[in-house]
Structures are given as C-alpha cells and as structure tokens.
PDB file of C-alpha atoms in Angstrom:
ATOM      1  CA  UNK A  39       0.000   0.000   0.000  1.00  0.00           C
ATOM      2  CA  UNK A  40       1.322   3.624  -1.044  1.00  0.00           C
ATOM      3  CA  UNK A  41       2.600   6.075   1.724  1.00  0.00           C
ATOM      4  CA  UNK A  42       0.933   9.594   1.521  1.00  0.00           C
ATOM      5  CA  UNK A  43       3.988  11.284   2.121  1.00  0.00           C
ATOM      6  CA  UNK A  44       5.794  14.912   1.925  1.00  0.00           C
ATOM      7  CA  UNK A  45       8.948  15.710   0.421  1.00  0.00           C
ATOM      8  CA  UNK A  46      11.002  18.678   1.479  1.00  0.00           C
ATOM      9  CA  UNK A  47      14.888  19.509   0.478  1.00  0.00           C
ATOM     10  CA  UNK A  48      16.790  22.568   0.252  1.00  0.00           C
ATOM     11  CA  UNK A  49      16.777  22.493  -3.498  1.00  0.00           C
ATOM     12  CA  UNK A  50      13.419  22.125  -5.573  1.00  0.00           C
ATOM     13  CA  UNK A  51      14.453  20.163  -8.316  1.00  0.00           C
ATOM     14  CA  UNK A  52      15.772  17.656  -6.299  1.00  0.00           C
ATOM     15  CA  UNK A  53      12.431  17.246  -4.107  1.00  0.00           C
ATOM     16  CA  UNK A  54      10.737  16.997  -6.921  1.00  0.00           C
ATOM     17  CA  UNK A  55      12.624  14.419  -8.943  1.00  0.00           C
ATOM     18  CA  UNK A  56      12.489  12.014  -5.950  1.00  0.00           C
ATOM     19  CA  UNK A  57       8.420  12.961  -5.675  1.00  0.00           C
ATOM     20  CA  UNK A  58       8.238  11.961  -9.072  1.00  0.00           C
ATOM     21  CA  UNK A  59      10.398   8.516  -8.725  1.00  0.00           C
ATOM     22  CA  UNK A  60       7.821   7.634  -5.792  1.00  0.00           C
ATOM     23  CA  UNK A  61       5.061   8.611  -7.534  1.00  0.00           C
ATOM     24  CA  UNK A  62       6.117   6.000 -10.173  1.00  0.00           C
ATOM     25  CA  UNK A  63       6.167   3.724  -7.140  1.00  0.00           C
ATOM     26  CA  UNK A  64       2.844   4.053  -6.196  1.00  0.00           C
ATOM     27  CA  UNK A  65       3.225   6.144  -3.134  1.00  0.00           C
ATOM     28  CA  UNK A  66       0.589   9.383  -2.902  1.00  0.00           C
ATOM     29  CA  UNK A  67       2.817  12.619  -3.065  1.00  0.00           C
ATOM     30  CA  UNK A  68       1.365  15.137  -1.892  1.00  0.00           C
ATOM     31  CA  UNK A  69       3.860  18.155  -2.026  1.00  0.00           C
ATOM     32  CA  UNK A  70       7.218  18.823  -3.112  1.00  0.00           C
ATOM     33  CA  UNK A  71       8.682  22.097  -1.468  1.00  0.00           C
ATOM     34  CA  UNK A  72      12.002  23.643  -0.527  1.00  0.00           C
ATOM     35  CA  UNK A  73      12.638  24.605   2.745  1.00  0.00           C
ATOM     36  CA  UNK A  74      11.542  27.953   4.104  1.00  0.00           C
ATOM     37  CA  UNK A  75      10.144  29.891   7.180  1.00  0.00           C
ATOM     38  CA  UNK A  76       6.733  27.852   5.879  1.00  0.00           C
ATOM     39  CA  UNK A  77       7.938  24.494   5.311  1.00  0.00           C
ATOM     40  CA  UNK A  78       6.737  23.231   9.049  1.00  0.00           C
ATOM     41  CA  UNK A  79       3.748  24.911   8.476  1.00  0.00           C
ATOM     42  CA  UNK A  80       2.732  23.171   5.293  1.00  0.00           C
ATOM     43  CA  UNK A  81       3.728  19.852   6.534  1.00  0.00           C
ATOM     44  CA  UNK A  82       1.589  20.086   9.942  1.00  0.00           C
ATOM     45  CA  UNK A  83      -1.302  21.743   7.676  1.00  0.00           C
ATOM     46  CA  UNK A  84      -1.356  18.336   4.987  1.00  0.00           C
ATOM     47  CA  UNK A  85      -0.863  15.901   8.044  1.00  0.00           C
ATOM     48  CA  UNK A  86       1.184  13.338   5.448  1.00  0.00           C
ATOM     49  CA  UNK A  87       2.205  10.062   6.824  1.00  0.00           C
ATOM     50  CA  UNK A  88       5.869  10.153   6.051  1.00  0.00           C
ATOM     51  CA  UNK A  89       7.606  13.390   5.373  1.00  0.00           C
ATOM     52  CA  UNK A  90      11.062  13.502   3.372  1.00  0.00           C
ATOM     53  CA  UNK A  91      13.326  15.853   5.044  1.00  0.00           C
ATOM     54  CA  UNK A  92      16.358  16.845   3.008  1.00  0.00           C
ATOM     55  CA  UNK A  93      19.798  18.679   4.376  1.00  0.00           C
ATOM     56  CA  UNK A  94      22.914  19.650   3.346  1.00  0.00           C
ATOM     57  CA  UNK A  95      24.378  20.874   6.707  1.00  0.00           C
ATOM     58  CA  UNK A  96      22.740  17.983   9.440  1.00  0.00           C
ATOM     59  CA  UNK A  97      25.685  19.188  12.079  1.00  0.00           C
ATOM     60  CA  UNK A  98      24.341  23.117  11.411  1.00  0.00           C
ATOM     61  CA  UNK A  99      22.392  24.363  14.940  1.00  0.00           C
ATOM     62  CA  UNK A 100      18.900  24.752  14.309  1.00  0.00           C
ATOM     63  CA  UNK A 101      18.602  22.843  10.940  1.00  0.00           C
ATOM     64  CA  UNK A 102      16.188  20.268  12.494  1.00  0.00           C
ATOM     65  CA  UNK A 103      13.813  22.734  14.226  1.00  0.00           C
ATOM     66  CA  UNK A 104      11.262  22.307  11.921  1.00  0.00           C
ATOM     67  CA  UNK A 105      11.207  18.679  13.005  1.00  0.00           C
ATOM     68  CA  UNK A 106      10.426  19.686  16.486  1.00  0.00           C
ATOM     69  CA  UNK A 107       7.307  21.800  14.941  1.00  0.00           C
ATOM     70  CA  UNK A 108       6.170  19.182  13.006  1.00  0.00           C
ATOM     71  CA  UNK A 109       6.387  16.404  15.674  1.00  0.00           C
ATOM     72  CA  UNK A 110       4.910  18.874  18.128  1.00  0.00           C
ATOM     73  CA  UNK A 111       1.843  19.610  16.117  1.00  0.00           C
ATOM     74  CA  UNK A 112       1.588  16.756  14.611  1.00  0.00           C
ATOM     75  CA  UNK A 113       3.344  13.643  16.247  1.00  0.00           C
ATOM     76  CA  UNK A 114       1.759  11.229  14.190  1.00  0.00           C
ATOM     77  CA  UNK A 115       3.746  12.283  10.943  1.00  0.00           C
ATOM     78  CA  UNK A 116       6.607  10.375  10.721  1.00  0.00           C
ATOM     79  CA  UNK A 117      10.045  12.644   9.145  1.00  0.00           C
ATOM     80  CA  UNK A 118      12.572  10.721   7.394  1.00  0.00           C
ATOM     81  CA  UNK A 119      15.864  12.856   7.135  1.00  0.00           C
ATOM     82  CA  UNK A 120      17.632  12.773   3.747  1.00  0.00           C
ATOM     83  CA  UNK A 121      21.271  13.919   3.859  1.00  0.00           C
ATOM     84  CA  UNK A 122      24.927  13.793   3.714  1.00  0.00           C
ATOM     85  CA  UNK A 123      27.391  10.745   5.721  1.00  0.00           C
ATOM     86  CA  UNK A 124      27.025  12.315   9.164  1.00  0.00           C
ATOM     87  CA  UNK A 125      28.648  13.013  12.376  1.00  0.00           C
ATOM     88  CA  UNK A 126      26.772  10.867  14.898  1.00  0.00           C
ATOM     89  CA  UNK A 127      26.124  14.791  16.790  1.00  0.00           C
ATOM     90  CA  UNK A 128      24.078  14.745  13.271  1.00  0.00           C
ATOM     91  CA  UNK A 129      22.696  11.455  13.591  1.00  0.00           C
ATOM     92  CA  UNK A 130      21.889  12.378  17.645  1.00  0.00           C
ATOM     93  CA  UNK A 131      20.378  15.815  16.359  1.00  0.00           C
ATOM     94  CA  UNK A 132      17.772  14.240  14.030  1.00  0.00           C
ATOM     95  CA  UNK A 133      16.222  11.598  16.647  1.00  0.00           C
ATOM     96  CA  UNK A 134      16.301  14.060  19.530  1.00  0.00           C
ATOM     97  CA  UNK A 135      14.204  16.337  17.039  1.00  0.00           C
ATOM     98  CA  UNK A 136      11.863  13.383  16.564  1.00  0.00           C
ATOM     99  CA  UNK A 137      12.948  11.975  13.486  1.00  0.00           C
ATOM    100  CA  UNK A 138      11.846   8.590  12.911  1.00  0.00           C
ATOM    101  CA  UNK A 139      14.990   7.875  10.113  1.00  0.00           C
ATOM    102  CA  UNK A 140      18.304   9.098   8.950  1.00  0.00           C
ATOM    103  CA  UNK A 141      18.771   7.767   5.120  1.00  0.00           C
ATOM    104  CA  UNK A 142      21.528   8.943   3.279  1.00  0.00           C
ATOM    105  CA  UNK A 143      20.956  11.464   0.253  1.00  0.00           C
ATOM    106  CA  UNK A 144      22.414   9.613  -2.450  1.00  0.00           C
ATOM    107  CA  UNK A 145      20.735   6.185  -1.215  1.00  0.00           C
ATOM    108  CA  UNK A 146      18.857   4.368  -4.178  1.00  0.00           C
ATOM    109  CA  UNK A 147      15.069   4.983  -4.314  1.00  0.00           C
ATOM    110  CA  UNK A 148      14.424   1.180  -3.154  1.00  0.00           C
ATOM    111  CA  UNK A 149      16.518   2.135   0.135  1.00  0.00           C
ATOM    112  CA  UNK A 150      14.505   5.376   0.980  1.00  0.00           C
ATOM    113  CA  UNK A 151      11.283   3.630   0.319  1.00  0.00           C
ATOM    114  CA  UNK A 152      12.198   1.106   2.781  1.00  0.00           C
ATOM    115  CA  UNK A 153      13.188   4.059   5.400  1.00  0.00           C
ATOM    116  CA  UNK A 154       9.630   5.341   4.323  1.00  0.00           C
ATOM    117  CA  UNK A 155       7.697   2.290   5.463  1.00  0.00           C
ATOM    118  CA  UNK A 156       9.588   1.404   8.624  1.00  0.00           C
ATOM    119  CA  UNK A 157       8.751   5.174   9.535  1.00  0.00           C
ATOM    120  CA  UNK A 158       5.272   4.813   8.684  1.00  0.00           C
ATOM    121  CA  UNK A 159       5.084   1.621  11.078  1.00  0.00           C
ATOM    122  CA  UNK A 160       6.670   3.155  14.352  1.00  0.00           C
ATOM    123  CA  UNK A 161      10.438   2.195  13.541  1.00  0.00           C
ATOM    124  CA  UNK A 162      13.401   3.374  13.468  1.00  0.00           C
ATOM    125  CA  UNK A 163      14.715   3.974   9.972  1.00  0.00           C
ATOM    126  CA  UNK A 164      18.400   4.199   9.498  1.00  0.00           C
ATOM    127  CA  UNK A 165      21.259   1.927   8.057  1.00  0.00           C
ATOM    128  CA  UNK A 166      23.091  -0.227  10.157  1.00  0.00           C
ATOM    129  CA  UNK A 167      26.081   0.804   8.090  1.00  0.00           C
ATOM    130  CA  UNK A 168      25.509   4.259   9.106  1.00  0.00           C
ATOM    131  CA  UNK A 169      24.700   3.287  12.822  1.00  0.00           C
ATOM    132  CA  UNK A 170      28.656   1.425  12.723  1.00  0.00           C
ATOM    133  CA  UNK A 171      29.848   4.681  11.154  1.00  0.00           C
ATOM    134  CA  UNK A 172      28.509   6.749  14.189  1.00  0.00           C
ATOM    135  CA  UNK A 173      29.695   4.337  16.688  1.00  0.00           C
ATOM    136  CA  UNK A 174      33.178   3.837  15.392  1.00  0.00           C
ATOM    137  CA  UNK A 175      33.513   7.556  15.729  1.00  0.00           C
ATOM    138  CA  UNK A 176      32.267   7.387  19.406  1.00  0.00           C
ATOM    139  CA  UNK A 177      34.290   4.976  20.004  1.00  0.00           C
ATOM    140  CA  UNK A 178      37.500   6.498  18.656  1.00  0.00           C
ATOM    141  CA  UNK A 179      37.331  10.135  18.701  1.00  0.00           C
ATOM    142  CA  UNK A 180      39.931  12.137  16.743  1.00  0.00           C
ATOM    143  CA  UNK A 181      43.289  13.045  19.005  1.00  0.00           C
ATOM    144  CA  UNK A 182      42.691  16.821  18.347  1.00  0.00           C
ATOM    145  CA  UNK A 183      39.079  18.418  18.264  1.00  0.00           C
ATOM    146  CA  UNK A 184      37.606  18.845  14.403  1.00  0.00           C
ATOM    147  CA  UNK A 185      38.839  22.344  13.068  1.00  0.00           C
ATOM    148  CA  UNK A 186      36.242  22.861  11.529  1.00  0.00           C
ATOM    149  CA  UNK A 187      37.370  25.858   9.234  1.00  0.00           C
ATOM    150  CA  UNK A 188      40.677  24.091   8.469  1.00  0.00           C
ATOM    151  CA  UNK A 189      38.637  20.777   7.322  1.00  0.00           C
ATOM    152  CA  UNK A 190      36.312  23.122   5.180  1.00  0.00           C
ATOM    153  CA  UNK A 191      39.201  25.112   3.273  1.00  0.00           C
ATOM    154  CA  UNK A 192      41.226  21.682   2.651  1.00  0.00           C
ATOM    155  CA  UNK A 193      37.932  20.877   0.579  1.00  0.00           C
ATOM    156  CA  UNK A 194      38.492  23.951  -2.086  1.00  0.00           C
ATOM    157  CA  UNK A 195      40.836  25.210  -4.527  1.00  0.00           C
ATOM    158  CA  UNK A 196      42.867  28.229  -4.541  1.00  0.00           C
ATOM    159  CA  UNK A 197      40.431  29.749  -6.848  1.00  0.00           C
ATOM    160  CA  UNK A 198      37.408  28.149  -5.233  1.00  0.00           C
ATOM    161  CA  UNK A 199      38.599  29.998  -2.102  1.00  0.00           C
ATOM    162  CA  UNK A 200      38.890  33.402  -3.795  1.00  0.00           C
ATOM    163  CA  UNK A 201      35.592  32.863  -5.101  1.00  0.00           C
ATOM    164  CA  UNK A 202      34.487  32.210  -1.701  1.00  0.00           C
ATOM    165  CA  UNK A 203      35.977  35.344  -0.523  1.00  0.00           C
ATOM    166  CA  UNK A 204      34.133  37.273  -2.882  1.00  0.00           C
ATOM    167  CA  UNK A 205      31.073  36.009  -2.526  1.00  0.00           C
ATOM    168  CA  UNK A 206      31.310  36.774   0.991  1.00  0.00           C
ATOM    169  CA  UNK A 207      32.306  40.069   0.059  1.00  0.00           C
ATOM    170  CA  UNK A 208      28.770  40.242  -1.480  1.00  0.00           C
ATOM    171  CA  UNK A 209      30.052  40.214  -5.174  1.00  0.00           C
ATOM    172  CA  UNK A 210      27.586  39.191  -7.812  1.00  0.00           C
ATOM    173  CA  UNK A 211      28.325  36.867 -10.618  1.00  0.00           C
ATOM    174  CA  UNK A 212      29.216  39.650 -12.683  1.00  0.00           C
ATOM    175  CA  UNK A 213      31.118  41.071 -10.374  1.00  0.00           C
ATOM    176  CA  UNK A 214      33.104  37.456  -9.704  1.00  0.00           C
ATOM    177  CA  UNK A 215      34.219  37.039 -13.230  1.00  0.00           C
ATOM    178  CA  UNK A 216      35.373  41.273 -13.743  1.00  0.00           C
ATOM    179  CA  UNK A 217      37.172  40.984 -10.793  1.00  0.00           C
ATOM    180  CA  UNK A 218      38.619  37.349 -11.823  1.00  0.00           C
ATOM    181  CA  UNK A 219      38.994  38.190 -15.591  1.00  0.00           C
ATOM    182  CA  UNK A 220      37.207  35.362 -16.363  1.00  0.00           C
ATOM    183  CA  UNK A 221      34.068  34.055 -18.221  1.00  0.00           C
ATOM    184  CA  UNK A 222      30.616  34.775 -16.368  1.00  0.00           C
ATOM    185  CA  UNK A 223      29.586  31.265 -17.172  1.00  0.00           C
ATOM    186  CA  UNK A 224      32.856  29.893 -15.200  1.00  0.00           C
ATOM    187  CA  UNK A 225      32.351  32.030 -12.334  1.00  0.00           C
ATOM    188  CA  UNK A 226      29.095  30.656 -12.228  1.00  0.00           C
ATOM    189  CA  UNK A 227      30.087  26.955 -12.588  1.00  0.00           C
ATOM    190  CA  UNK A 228      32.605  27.965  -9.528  1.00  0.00           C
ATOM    191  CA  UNK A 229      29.932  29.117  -7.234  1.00  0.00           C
ATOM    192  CA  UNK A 230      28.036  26.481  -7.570  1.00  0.00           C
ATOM    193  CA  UNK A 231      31.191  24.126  -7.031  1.00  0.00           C
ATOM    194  CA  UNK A 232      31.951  25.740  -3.527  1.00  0.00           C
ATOM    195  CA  UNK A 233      28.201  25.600  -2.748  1.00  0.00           C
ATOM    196  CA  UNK A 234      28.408  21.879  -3.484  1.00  0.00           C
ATOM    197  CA  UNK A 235      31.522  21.278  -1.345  1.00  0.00           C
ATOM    198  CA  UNK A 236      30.456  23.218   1.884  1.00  0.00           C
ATOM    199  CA  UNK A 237      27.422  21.907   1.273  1.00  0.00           C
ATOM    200  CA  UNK A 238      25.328  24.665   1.504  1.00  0.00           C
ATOM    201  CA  UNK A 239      22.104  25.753  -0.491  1.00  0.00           C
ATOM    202  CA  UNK A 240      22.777  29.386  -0.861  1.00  0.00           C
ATOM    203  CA  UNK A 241      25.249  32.217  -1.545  1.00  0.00           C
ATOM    204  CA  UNK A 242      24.385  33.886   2.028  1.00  0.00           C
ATOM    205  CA  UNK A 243      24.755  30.046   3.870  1.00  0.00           C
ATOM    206  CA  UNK A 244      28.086  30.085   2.263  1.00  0.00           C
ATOM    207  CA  UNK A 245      29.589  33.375   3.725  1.00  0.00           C
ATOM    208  CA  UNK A 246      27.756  32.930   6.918  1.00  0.00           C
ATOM    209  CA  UNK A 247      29.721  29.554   7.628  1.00  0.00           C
ATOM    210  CA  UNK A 248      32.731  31.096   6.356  1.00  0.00           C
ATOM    211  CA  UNK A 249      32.688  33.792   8.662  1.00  0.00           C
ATOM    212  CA  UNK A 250      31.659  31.070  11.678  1.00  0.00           C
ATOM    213  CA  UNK A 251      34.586  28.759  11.172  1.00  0.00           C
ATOM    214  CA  UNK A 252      36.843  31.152  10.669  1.00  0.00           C
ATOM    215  CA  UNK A 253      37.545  30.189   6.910  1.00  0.00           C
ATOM    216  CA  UNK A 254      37.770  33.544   5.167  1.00  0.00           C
ATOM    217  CA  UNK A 255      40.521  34.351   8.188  1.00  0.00           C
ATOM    218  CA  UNK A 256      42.477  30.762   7.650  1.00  0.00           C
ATOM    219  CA  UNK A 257      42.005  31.486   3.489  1.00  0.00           C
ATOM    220  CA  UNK A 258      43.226  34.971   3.548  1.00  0.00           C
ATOM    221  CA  UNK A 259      46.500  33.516   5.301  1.00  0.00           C
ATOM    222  CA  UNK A 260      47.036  31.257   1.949  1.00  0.00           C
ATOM    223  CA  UNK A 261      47.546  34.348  -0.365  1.00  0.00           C
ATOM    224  CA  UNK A 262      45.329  32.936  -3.027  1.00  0.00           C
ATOM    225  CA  UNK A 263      44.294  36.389  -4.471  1.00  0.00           C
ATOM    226  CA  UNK A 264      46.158  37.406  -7.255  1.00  0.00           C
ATOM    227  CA  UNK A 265      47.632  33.641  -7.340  1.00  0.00           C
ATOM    228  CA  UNK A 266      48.070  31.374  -9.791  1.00  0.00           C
ATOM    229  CA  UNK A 267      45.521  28.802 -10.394  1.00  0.00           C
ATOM    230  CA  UNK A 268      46.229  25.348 -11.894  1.00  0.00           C
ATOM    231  CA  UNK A 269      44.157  23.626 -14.807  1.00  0.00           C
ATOM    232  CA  UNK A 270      41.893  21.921 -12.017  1.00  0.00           C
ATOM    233  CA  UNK A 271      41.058  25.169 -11.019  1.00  0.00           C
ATOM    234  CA  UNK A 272      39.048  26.732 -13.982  1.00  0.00           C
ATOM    235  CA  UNK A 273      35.954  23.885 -15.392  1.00  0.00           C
ATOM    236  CA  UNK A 274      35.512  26.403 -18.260  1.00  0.00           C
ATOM    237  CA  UNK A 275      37.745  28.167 -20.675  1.00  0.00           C
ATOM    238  CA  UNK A 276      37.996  31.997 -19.910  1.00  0.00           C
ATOM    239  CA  UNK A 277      36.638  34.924 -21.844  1.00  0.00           C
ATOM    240  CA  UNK A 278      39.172  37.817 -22.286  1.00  0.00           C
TER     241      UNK A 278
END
C-alpha cells in the first residue's frame, strides 16, 4: 500500500525528482517544497504520513527545528531525514528532534522507500552501516578536536577559495568574473562548485559559515588572491 507522504529539500528540483520517482512507485505525493520559514507549516497543515526531510548541513544548529514543529503539532507524521554521511552529533540531532529515520541522500530509491515504510510503522529507519559509522567515531574520537574551518578550506581550490571570498564580500556573478577576468559562465560553474563542497544551499549560507569557522581568516592567510591557479582550477575556458 502507497505512503501519503511529503517531500522537502533545500533544493526544488531535487524534491521533486524524488516525488516523481515515488510517484512511479505508487506512493501518494502530496507536495514537493524547498525549505523555508513555511515548510513546518505546510507539513503540519497536509498531516502526510511520512515526510522527506532533506539537508545539506545535518551538524548546522537549528537545521532540524522544523522537526520539532512538526512532531509537536503533529506527532503522528513520521520525518525521514535525507542527507549527507554524518557526524553521529548529526545522527543524535535528528532523533532528539523526533525523526523517525536518517537515510543517506544519495541512497537508491528502493533504500529510501524502505526508510519510508519502517517510519510509517513506528520504527526506526536508518542503516546499520551508518549506525557502525557513528559508533566507530564514538568509540574512537579524533586526538585533536575537528577544526572545523581548516577541514572546510582543505575541501576547495585556490580559486574556489577566492571565489568564496568574494562572494562573501557580497560580489555578484558579474562582479566574480570582472574581478577574476574570467568568463561569467565559469564564475558561475565555480559558485556552484563551492556551494556543493560546503554543502550549503545558498550564496548567504556560504559566507555565513565562512565567517563562523573562521575560513575567510584561515584562506586569507594562503595568499590565493592574485595567485596562480592550476588547470583543475578553472571547469571552463575563460573569456578575455
């Protein structure tokens, strides 16, 4: 029997891809939104079953508050979180919301529908393999605390982390590629590659956890402005 469910991710296409894959699956969609000021609101106001919770950021404070609204309001909807390998503070953070399930975002459609059912039927909903994960990292913390600014800026190139610097600067695309001498379509196609590896859904979440982990501080320190950049660095040929 299909699960009248709710799906809800930071970025719309992506809710509604997977609302159309369970559609095709028999389950009874009935919304596909990105997150906003609203999104608890429309959830407790359609009363699904099962809602689909998508996240980029599940260590970020306050990213599963809209859990807490929707489990307070309505505790018989079950929320299924959908994101990235997590810290088990991330995996903690979700249940003590009231999330029923943790499921990896780039889980196949057969392994999210079985998160969806177990929700639906009062269990718990996460992969043992991500359960080990969590406990191995209990169980062996890391001799030094996570740096969590140092981790971030090991993740992006030298001209990734100008980029970065300029969008937190409050440049525009335009701006970016001027300022960069290069191609407004490979500025672009570098935004969206920092976005991807801080794993953030906006321009404004990038600079804001830039400026809380100290990364813009650790990246000025590197020099990278006005540096050379290696072939890795530029995905599209410039436009002088």
């Amino acid at each position: 029997m299909g699960v009248r469910l709710m799906v809800v991710d930071d970025h719309r296409l992506l809710a509604e891809a997977l609302a159309s894959a369970l559609k095709l699956r028999g389950h009874r969609v009935l919304a596909a939104a990105a997150p906003s000021a609203g999104a608890a609101e429309l959830v407790v106001s359609r009363a699904p079953e099962v809602c689909l919770l998508g996240t980029a950021a599940p260590a970020r404070p306050g990213v599963f508050d809209p859990v807490v609204r929707i489990k307070k309001e309505r505790p018989q909807v079950a929320v299924v979180v959908l994101g990235p390998v997590p810290s088990p503070r991330g995996i903690a953070a979700a249940f003590a919301a009231g999330a029923s399930g943790y499921v990896r975002n780039d889980e196949r459609i057969e392994g999210v529908e079985r998160a969806m059912m177990k929700a639906r039927a009062g269990e718990s909903a996460v992969s043992p393999k991500l359960l080990q994960q969590a406990f191995e990292e209990l169980l062996h913390p890391a001799a030094q605390p996570d740096d969590e600014g140092a981790r971030l800026l090991e993740l992006l190139t030298p001209r990734e982390v100008e980029v970065l610097m300029r969008v937190a600067d409050g440049e525009d695309t335009r701006l970016i590629a001027a300022g960069m001498d290069i191609a407004p379509s490979t500025a672009r196609t570098h935004v969206q590659r920092v976005l991807m590896k801080l794993e953030v859904g906006s321009r404004l979440e990038a600079a804001a956890l830039a400026a809380r982990t100290g990364l813009l501080e650790r990246a000025g320190g590197r020099g990278t402005l006005g540096g050379p950049t290696g072939p890795e660095d530029d995905p599209a040929p410039s436009t002088r």
